C-alpha cells in the first residue's frame, strides 16, 4: 500500500487490499439535517416472511438436466448449483449477516431523487484521509466489508496511522439498500456526481476515490469530472484493457494476462451482452427464482467461477470466498429485489 502521505503529495489514491475485519470498528460521526438532504440512520431488517419465501423457492426449484460437458463451457454446472442451493436452505443464516452489518454505522440520504445507502466509518486517527469506495457487479458493499478495519485503523493491522482513511461505502442506485431509479439516466457519470455530493454532505472538503468493476466506471467518471476537493482516484479495472488489443506478451506474466482477457472475451461476455442490451428480459428470471439469480451471478469469469464452485462442491474456499460470504452477497440481491435494477446499470 502507498503511504497515505504520498496520496496527499502526489494526488494519487492508494490502492487497497482485502484483509480481515478488525474486532473493533471506528465509530462514524452522526450527521443529521432536515429536509430531503438529511442523512438518516439505517438498520437492515428483512421481514421473516421474505426469508421463508426464499427458502421455499430454493427448495422448490425445477432442475435442468446436467450439462453435457465436463467443464463450464455450457454454463454454471448443475453440481455447483445444487450444492449452493442445499447450503442456502440448510445452513445459511441471513440473520447472522444482518446482525454483522447492523453493528456498522449505516445511513441513507436522498440525492437527485434516489435514496443512497452507505456505510460511513470514521478512523480513530484524526488526520485520516476521506475515501469513497465503489463496488461492482455482481458485487455490492458486501465485497468491501473486510477492508474496513485495515483502512480505518491500520495500526491495529500492522500498518501506520499515516495510512488511515475515513471510509464511505455507498451502494450504487439500484443495488442493495439504495433505492431503484424511476427514470433513465443513472449512468456512471451521474452516480459519480452523486458521490461527490455525498462526500460534501458528510463535511469532507477533500477526499479520494477507489472503485472496481462497475465501480471503476463510476470512479473514472469522478476523476474526469474533477470536482473541487477530489485529490485523486484508484481503479482496479481498466475497461479499455478488455478490448484485448495491443497487450504486451514478452513475459510469462504478460502472456497469462493476455490469455485471461482473451478467454473472458470468448466465453465470459454473455452476462454483459444481455445486461447491456436486455436487462429487463433477464430481470424476470432474476426476480422470480433465487437459484436463477445465483447461477446468473456465478456465470462470470472462469477464474472466479471455479473458486466459487470449489467453495460449495468441495468446501475449499479460496481466501475470503467462503460459502457464507458468497451467499451474503447473493441473498442481498434477492432480498432487496435488485437483480433487474442492478443489471440496468450496464444498459445505461
XYZ file of N, CA and C in Angstrom, residues 307 309-319 321-322:
42
model
N -13.349 -20.911 -8.418
C -13.097 -20.697 -6.994
C -14.393 -20.802 -6.193
N -17.123 -22.354 -7.198
C -17.588 -23.734 -7.322
C -16.924 -24.634 -6.288
N -15.618 -24.478 -6.120
C -14.901 -25.312 -5.153
C -15.324 -25.021 -3.722
N -15.744 -23.787 -3.455
C -16.217 -23.458 -2.110
C -17.456 -24.275 -1.760
N -18.322 -24.504 -2.739
C -19.564 -25.232 -2.468
C -19.433 -26.734 -2.697
N -18.792 -27.130 -3.782
C -18.718 -28.553 -4.115
C -17.744 -29.285 -3.206
N -16.585 -28.667 -2.948
C -15.579 -29.342 -2.137
C -15.304 -28.698 -0.803
N -16.023 -27.586 -0.507
C -15.772 -26.814 0.709
C -14.300 -26.436 0.809
N -13.772 -25.935 -0.313
C -12.392 -25.468 -0.371
C -12.392 -23.997 -0.790
N -12.731 -23.097 0.142
C -12.806 -21.683 -0.226
C -11.441 -21.112 -0.577
N -11.441 -20.213 -1.529
C -10.220 -19.505 -1.904
C -10.215 -18.166 -1.183
N -9.310 -18.024 -0.223
C -9.255 -16.779 0.531
C -10.556 -16.519 1.257
N -13.487 -16.159 -0.147
C -14.661 -16.619 -0.886
C -15.259 -17.859 -0.216
N -15.752 -17.661 0.984
C -16.410 -18.751 1.706
C -17.862 -18.869 1.253
